[in-house]
């Protein structure tokens, strides 16, 4: 079941993941 909250949570997880893996992007 895909919900707006689920999509936002997934996007946030991806954003945090990239922030941790590629801090130079910040």
mmCIF file of N, CA and C in Angstrom, residues 2-26:
data_model
loop_
_atom_site.group_PDB
_atom_site.id
_atom_site.type_symbol
_atom_site.label_atom_id
_atom_site.label_comp_id
_atom_site.label_asym_id
_atom_site.label_seq_id
_atom_site.Cartn_x
_atom_site.Cartn_y
_atom_site.Cartn_z
ATOM 1 N N UNK A 2 0.768 2.016 -1.042
ATOM 2 C CA UNK A 2 1.579 3.224 -1.159
ATOM 3 C C UNK A 2 0.779 4.449 -0.725
ATOM 4 N N UNK A 3 1.291 5.150 0.242
ATOM 5 C CA UNK A 3 0.626 6.361 0.719
ATOM 6 C C UNK A 3 1.563 7.544 0.592
ATOM 7 N N UNK A 4 1.022 8.735 0.699
ATOM 8 C CA UNK A 4 1.852 9.935 0.595
ATOM 9 C C UNK A 4 2.918 9.930 1.687
ATOM 10 N N UNK A 5 2.520 9.508 2.882
ATOM 11 C CA UNK A 5 3.469 9.451 4.000
ATOM 12 C C UNK A 5 4.570 8.443 3.699
ATOM 13 N N UNK A 6 4.198 7.314 3.096
ATOM 14 C CA UNK A 6 5.181 6.282 2.761
ATOM 15 C C UNK A 6 6.182 6.782 1.735
ATOM 16 N N UNK A 7 5.677 7.484 0.732
ATOM 17 C CA UNK A 7 6.558 8.022 -0.311
ATOM 18 C C UNK A 7 7.503 9.060 0.280
ATOM 19 N N UNK A 8 6.974 9.922 1.126
ATOM 20 C CA UNK A 8 7.805 10.958 1.750
ATOM 21 C C UNK A 8 8.856 10.324 2.648
ATOM 22 N N UNK A 9 8.469 9.285 3.383
ATOM 23 C CA UNK A 9 9.402 8.609 4.284
ATOM 24 C C UNK A 9 10.517 7.962 3.476
ATOM 25 N N UNK A 10 10.160 7.347 2.350
ATOM 26 C CA UNK A 10 11.166 6.699 1.504
ATOM 27 C C UNK A 10 12.121 7.740 0.940
ATOM 28 N N UNK A 11 11.576 8.851 0.484
ATOM 29 C CA UNK A 11 12.409 9.919 -0.064
ATOM 30 C C UNK A 11 13.348 10.474 0.997
ATOM 31 N N UNK A 12 12.842 10.601 2.226
ATOM 32 C CA UNK A 12 13.668 11.116 3.319
ATOM 33 C C UNK A 12 14.793 10.139 3.638
ATOM 34 N N UNK A 13 14.475 8.841 3.606
ATOM 35 C CA UNK A 13 15.502 7.823 3.878
ATOM 36 C C UNK A 13 16.591 7.889 2.819
ATOM 37 N N UNK A 14 16.196 8.053 1.569
ATOM 38 C CA UNK A 14 17.172 8.147 0.478
ATOM 39 C C UNK A 14 18.025 9.396 0.651
ATOM 40 N N UNK A 15 17.387 10.502 1.018
ATOM 41 C CA UNK A 15 18.107 11.759 1.219
ATOM 42 C C UNK A 15 19.137 11.620 2.335
ATOM 43 N N UNK A 16 18.722 11.016 3.436
ATOM 44 C CA UNK A 16 19.639 10.818 4.565
ATOM 45 C C UNK A 16 20.752 9.861 4.180
ATOM 46 N N UNK A 17 20.414 8.841 3.401
ATOM 47 C CA UNK A 17 21.418 7.864 2.969
ATOM 48 C C UNK A 17 22.511 8.545 2.157
ATOM 49 N N UNK A 18 22.096 9.377 1.202
ATOM 50 C CA UNK A 18 23.077 10.090 0.380
ATOM 51 C C UNK A 18 23.868 11.096 1.213
ATOM 52 N N UNK A 19 23.224 11.690 2.200
ATOM 53 C CA UNK A 19 23.908 12.653 3.070
ATOM 54 C C UNK A 19 25.023 11.959 3.852
ATOM 55 N N UNK A 20 24.784 10.706 4.231
ATOM 56 C CA UNK A 20 25.788 9.957 4.992
ATOM 57 C C UNK A 20 26.878 9.409 4.082
ATOM 58 N N UNK A 21 26.486 8.945 2.903
ATOM 59 C CA UNK A 21 27.449 8.327 1.986
ATOM 60 C C UNK A 21 28.243 9.379 1.221
ATOM 61 N N UNK A 22 27.570 10.464 0.822
ATOM 62 C CA UNK A 22 28.239 11.500 0.048
ATOM 63 C C UNK A 22 28.109 12.851 0.742
ATOM 64 N N UNK A 23 28.797 13.044 1.863
ATOM 65 C CA UNK A 23 28.701 14.310 2.603
ATOM 66 C C UNK A 23 29.215 15.501 1.798
ATOM 67 N N UNK A 24 30.042 15.228 0.782
ATOM 68 C CA UNK A 24 30.579 16.332 -0.016
ATOM 69 C C UNK A 24 29.482 17.018 -0.827
ATOM 70 N N UNK A 25 28.342 16.343 -0.993
ATOM 71 C CA UNK A 25 27.237 16.954 -1.740
ATOM 72 C C UNK A 25 26.581 18.063 -0.927
ATOM 73 N N UNK A 26 26.762 18.029 0.379
ATOM 74 C CA UNK A 26 26.143 19.054 1.225
ATOM 75 C C UNK A 26 26.840 20.386 1.015
#
